[in-house]
mmCIF file as gemmi writes it, N, C-alpha and C atoms, coordinates in Angstrom:
data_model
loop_
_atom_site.group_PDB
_atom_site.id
_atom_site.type_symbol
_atom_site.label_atom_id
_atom_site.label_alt_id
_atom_site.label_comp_id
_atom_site.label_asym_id
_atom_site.label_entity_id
_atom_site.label_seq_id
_atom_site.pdbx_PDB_ins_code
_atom_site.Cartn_x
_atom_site.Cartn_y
_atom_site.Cartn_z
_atom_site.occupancy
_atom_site.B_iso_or_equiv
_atom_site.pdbx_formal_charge
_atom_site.auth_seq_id
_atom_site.auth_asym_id
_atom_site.pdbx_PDB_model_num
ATOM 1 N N . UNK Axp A 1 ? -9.301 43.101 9.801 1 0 ? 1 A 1
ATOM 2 C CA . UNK Axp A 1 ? -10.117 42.364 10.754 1 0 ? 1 A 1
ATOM 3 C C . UNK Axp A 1 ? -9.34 41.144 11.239 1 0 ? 1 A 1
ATOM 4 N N . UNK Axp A 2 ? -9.932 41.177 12.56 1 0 ? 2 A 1
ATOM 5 C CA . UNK Axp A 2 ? -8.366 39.915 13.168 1 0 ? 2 A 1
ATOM 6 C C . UNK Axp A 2 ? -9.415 38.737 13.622 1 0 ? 2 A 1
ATOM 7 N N . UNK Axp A 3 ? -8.912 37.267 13.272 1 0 ? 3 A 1
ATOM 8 C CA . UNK Axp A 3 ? -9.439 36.311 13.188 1 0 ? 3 A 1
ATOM 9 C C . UNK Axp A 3 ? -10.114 36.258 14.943 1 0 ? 3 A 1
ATOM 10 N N . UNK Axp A 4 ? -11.039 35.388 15.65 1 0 ? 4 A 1
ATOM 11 C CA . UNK Axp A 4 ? -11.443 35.638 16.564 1 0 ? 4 A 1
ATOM 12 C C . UNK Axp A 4 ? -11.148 34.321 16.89 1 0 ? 4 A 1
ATOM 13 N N . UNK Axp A 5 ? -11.424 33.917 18.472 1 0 ? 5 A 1
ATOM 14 C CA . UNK Axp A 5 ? -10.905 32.683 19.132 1 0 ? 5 A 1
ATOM 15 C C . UNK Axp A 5 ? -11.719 31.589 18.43 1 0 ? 5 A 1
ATOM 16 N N . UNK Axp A 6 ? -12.896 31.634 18.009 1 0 ? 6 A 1
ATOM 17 C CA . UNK Axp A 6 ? -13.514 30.219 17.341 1 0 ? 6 A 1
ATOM 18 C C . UNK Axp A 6 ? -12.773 30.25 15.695 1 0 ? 6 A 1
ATOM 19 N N . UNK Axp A 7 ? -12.414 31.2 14.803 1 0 ? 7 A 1
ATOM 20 C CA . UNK Axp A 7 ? -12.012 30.655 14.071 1 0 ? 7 A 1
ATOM 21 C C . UNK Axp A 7 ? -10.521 30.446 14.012 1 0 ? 7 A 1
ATOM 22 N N . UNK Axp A 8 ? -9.575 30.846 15.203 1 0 ? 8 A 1
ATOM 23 C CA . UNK Axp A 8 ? -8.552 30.002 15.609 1 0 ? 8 A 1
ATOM 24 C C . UNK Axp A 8 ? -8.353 28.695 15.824 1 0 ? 8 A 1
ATOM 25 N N . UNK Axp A 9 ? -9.59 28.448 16.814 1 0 ? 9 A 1
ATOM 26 C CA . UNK Axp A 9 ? -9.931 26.8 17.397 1 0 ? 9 A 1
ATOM 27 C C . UNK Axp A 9 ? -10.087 26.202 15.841 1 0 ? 9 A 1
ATOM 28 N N . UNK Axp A 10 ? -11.174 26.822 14.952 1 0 ? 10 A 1
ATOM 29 C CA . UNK Axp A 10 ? -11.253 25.605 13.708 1 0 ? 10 A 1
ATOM 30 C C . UNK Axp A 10 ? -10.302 25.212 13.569 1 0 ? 10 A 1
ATOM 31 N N . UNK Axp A 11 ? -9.422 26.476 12.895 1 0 ? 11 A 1
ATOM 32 C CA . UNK Axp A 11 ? -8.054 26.141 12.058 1 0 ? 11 A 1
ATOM 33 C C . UNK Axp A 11 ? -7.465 25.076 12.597 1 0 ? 11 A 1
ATOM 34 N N . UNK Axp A 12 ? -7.327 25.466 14.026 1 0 ? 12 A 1
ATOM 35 C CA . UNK Axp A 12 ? -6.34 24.381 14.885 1 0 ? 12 A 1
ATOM 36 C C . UNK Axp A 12 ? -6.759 23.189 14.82 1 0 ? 12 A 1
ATOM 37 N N . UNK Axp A 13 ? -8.357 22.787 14.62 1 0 ? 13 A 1
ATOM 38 C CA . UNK Axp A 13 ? -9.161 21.442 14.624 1 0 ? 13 A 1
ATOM 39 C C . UNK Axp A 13 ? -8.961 21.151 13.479 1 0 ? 13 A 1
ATOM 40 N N . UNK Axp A 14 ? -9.053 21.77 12.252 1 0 ? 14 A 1
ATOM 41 C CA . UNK Axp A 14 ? -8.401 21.292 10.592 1 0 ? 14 A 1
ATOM 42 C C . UNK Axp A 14 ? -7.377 20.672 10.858 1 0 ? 14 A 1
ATOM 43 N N . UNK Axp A 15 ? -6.281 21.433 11.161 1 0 ? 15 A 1
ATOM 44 C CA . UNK Axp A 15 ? -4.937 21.09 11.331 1 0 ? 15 A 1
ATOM 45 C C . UNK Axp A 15 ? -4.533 19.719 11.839 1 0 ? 15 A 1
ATOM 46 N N . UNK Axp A 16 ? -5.521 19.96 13.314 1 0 ? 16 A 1
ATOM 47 C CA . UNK Axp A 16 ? -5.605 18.456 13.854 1 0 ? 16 A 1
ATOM 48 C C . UNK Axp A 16 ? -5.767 17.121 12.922 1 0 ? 16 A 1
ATOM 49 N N . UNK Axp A 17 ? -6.929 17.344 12.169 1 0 ? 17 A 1
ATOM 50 C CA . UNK Axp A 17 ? -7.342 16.374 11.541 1 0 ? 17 A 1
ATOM 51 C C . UNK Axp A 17 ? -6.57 16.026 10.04 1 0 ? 17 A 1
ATOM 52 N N . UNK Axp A 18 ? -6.041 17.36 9.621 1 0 ? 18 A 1
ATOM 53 C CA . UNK Axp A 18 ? -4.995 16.863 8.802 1 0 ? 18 A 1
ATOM 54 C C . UNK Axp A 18 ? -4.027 15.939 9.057 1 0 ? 18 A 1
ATOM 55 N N . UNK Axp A 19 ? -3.49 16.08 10.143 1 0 ? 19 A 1
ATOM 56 C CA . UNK Axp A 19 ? -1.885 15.511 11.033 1 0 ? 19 A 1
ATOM 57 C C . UNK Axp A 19 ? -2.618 13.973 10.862 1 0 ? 19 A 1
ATOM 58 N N . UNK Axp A 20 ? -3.768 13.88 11.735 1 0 ? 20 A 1
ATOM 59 C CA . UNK Axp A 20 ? -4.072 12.672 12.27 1 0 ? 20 A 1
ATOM 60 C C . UNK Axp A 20 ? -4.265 11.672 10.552 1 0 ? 20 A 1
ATOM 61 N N . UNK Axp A 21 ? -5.12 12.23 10.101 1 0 ? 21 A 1
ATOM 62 C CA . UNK Axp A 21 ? -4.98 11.403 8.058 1 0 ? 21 A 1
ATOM 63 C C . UNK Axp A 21 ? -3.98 11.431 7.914 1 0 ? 21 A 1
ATOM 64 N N . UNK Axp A 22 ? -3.229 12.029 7.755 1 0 ? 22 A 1
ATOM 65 C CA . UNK Axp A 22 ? -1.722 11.635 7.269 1 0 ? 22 A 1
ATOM 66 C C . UNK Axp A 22 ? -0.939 11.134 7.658 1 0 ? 22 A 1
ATOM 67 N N . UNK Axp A 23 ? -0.919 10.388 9.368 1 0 ? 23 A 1
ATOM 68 C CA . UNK Axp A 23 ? -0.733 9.357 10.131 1 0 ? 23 A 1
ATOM 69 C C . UNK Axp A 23 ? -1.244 8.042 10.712 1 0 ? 23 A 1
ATOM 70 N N . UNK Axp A 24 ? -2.791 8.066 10.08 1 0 ? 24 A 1
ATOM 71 C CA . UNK Axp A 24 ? -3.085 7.362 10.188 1 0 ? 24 A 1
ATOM 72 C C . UNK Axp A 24 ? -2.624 5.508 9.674 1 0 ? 24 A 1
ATOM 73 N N . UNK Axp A 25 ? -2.944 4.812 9.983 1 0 ? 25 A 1
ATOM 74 C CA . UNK Axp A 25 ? -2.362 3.125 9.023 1 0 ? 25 A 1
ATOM 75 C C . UNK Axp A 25 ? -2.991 2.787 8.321 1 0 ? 25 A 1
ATOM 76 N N . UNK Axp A 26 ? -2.064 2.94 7.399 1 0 ? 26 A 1
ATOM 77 C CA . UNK Axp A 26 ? -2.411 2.221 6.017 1 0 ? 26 A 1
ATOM 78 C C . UNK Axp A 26 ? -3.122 0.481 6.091 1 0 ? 26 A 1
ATOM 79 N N . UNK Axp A 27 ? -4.339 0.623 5.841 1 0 ? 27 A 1
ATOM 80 C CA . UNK Axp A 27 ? -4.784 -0.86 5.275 1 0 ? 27 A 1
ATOM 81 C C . UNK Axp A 27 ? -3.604 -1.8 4.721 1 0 ? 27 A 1
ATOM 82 N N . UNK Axp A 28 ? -3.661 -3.107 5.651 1 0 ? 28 A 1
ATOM 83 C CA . UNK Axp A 28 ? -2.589 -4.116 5.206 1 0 ? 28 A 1
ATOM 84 C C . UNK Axp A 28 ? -2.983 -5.008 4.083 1 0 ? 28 A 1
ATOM 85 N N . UNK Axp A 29 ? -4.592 -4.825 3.742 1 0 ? 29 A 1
ATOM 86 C CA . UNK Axp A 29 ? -4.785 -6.123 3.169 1 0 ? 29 A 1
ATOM 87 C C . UNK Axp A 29 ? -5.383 -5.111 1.528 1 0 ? 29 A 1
ATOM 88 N N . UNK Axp A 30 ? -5.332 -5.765 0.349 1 0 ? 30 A 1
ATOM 89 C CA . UNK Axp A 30 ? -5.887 -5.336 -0.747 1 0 ? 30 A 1
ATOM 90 C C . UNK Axp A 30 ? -7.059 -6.047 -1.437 1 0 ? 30 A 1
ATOM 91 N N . UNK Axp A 31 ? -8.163 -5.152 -1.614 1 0 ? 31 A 1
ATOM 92 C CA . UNK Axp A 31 ? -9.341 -5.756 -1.956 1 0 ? 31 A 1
ATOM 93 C C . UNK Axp A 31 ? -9.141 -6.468 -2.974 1 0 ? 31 A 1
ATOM 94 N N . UNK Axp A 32 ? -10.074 -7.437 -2.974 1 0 ? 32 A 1
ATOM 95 C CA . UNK Axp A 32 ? -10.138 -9.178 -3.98 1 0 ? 32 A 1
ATOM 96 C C . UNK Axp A 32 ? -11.306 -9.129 -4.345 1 0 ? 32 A 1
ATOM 97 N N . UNK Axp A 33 ? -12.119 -8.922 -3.716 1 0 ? 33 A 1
ATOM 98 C CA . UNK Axp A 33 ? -13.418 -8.746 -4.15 1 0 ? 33 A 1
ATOM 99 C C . UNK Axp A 33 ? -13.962 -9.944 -3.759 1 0 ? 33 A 1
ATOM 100 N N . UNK Axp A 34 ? -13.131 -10.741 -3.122 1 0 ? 34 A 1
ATOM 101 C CA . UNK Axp A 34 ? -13.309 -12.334 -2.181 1 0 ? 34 A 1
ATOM 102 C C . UNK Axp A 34 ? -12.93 -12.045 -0.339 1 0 ? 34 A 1
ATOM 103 N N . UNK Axp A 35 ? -14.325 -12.442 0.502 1 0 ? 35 A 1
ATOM 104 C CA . UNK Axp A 35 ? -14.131 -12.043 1.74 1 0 ? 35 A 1
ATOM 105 C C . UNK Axp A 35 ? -12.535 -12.883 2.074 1 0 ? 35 A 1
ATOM 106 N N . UNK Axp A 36 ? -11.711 -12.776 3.172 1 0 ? 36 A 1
ATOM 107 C CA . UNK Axp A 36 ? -10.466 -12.286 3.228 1 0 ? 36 A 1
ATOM 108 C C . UNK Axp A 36 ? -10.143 -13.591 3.996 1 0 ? 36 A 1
ATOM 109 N N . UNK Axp A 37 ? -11.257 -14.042 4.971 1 0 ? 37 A 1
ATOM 110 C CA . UNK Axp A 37 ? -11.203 -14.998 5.841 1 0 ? 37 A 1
ATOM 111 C C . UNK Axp A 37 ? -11.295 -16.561 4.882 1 0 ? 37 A 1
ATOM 112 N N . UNK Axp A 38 ? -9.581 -17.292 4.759 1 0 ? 38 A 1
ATOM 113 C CA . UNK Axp A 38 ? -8.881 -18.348 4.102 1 0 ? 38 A 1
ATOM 114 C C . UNK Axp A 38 ? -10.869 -18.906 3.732 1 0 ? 38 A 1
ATOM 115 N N . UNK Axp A 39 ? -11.318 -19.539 4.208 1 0 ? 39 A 1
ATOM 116 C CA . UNK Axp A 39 ? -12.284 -20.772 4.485 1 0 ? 39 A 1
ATOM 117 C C . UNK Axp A 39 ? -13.249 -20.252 3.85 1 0 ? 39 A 1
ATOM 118 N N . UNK Axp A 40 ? -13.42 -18.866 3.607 1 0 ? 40 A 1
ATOM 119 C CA . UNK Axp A 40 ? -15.194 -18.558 3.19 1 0 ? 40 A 1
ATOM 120 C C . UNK Axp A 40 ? -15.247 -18.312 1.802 1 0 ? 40 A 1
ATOM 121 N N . UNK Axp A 41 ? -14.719 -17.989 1.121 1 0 ? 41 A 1
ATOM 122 C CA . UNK Axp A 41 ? -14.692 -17.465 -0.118 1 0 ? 41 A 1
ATOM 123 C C . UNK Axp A 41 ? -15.606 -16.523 -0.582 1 0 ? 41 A 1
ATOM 124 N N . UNK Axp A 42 ? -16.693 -16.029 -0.11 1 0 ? 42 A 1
ATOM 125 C CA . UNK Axp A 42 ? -17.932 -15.053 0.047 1 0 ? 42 A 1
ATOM 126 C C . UNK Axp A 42 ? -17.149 -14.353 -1.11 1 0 ? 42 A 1
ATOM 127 N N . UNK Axp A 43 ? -18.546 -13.617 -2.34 1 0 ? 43 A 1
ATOM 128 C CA . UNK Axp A 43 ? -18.008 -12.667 -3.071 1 0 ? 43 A 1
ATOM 129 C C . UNK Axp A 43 ? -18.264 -11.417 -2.25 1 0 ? 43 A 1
ATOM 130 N N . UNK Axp A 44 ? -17.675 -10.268 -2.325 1 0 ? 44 A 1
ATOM 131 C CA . UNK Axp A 44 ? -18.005 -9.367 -1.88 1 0 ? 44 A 1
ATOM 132 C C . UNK Axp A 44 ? -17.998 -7.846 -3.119 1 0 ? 44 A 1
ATOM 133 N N . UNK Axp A 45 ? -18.632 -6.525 -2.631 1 0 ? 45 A 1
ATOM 134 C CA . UNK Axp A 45 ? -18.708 -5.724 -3.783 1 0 ? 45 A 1
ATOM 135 C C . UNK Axp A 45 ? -17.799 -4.531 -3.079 1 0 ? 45 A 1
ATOM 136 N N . UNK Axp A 46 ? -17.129 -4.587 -1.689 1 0 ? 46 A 1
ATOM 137 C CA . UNK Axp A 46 ? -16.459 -3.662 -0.996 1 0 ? 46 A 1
ATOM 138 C C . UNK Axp A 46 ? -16.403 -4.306 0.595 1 0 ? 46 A 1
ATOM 139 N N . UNK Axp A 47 ? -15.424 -4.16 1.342 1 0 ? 47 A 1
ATOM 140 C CA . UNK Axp A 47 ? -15.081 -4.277 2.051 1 0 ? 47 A 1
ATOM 141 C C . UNK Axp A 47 ? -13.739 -5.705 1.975 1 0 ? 47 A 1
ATOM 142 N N . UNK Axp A 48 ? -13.699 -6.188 3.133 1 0 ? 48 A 1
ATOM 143 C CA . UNK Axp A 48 ? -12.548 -6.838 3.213 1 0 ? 48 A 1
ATOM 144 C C . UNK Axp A 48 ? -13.38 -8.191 3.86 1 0 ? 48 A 1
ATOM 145 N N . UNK Axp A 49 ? -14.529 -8.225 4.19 1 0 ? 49 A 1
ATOM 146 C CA . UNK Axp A 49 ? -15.442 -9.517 5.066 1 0 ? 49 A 1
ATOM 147 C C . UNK Axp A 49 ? -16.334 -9.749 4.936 1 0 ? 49 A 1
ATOM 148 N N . UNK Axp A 50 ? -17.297 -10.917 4.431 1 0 ? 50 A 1
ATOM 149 C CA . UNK Axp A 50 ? -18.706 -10.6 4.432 1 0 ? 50 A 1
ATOM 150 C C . UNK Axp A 50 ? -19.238 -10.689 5.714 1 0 ? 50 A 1
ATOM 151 N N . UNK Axp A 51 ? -18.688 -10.477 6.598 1 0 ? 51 A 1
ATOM 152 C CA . UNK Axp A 51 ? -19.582 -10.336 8.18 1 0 ? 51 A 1
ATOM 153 C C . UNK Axp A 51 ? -18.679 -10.725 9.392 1 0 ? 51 A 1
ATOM 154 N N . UNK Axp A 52 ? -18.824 -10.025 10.231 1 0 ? 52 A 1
ATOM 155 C CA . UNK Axp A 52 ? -18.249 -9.943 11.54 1 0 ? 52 A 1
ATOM 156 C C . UNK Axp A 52 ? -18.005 -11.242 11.974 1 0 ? 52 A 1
ATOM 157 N N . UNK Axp A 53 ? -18.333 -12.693 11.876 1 0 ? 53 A 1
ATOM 158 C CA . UNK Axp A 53 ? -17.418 -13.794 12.14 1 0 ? 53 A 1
ATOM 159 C C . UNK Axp A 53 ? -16.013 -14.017 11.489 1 0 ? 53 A 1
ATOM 160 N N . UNK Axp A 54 ? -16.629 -13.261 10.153 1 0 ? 54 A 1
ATOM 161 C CA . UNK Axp A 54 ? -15.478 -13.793 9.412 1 0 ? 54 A 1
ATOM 162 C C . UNK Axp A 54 ? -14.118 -12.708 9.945 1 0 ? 54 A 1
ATOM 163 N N . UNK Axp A 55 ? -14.605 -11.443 10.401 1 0 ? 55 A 1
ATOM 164 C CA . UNK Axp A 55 ? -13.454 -10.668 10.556 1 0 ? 55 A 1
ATOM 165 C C . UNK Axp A 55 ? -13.217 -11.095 11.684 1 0 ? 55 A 1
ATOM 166 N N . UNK Axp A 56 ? -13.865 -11.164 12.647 1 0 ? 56 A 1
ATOM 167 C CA . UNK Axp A 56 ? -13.634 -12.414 13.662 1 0 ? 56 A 1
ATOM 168 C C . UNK Axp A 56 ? -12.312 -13.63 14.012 1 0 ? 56 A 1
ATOM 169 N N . UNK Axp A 57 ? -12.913 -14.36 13.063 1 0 ? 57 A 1
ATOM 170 C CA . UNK Axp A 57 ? -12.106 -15.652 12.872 1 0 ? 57 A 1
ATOM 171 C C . UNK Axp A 57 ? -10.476 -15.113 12.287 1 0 ? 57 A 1
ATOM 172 N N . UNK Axp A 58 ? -10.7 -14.125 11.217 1 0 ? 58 A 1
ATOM 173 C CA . UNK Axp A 58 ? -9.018 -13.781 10.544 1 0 ? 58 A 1
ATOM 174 C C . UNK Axp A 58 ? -8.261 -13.258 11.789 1 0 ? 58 A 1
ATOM 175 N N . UNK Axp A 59 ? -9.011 -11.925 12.906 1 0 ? 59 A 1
ATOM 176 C CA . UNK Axp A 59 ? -8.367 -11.717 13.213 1 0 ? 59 A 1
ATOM 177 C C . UNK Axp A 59 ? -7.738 -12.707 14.497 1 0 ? 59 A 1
ATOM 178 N N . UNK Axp A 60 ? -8.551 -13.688 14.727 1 0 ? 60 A 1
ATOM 179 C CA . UNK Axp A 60 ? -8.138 -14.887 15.919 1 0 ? 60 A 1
ATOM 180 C C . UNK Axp A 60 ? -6.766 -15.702 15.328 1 0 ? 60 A 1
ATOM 181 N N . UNK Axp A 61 ? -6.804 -15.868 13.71 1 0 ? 61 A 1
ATOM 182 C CA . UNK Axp A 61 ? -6.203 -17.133 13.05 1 0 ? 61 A 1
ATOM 183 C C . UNK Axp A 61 ? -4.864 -15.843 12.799 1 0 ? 61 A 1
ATOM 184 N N . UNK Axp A 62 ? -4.816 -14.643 12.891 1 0 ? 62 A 1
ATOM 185 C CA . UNK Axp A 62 ? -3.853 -14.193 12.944 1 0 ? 62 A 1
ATOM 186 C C . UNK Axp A 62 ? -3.244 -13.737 13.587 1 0 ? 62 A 1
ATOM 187 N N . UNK Axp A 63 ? -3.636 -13.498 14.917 1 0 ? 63 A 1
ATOM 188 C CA . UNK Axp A 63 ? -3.038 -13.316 16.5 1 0 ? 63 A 1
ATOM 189 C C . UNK Axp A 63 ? -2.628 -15.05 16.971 1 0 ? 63 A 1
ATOM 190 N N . UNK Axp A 64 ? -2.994 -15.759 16.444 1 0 ? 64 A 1
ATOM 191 C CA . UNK Axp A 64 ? -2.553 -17.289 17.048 1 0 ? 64 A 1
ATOM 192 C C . UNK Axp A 64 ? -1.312 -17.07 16.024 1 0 ? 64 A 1
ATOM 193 N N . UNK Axp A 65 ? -0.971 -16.95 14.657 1 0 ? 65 A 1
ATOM 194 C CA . UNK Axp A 65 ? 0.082 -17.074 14.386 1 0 ? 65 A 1
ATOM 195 C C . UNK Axp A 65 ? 1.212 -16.08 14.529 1 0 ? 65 A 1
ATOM 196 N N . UNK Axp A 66 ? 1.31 -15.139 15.212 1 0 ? 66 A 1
ATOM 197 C CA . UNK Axp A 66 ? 2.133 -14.286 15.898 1 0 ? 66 A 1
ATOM 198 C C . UNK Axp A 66 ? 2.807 -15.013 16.907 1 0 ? 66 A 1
ATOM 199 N N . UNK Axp A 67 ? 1.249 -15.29 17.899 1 0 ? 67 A 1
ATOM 200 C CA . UNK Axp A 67 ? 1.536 -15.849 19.676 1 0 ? 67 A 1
ATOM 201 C C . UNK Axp A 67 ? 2.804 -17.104 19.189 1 0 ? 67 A 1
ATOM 202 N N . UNK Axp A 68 ? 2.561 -17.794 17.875 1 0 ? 68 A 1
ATOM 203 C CA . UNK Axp A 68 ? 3.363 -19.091 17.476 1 0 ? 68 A 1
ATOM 204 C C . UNK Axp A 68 ? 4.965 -18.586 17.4 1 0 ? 68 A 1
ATOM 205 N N . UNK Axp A 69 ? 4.687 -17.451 16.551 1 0 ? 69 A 1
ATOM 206 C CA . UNK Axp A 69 ? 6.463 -17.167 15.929 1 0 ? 69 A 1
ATOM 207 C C . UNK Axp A 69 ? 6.902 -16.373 17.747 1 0 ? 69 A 1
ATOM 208 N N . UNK Axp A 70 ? 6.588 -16.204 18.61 1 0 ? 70 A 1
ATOM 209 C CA . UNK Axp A 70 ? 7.249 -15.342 19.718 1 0 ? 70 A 1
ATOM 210 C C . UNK Axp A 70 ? 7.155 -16.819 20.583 1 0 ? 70 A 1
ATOM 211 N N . UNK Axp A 71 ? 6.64 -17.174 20.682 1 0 ? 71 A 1
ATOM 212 C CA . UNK Axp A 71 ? 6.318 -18.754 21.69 1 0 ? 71 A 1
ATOM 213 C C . UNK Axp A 71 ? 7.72 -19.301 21.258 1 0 ? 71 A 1
């Protein structure tokens, strides 16, 4: 019995999604179990922020120090 065009397409959509996980980027930062943003110290039980200012603010305070080292 010969595979038919939808379970070609899966395979090919597995495949896809294999490639793409295994290229995807690696997380830069390692959990602390302390939100991430210098100023807050928030405990946290998972993630990297206790709330969208704070991921906010890191990622502002770390695009300003890029814009610094190329300036």
């Amino acid at each position: 019995m010969h595979a038919d065009d939808i379970d070609n397409a899966a395979e090919l959509e597995m495949l896809n999604i294999e490639i793409a996980l295994a290229n995807r980027p690696r997380p830069t930062m390692t959990f602390t179990g302390i939100c991430q943003n210098g100023d807050c110290g928030e405990k946290l039980e998972k993630g990297f922020f206790c709330c969208p200012e704070c991921k906010d603010d890191y990622e502002r305070i770390k695009r300003a120090r890029v814009m610094r080292r190329v300036a």
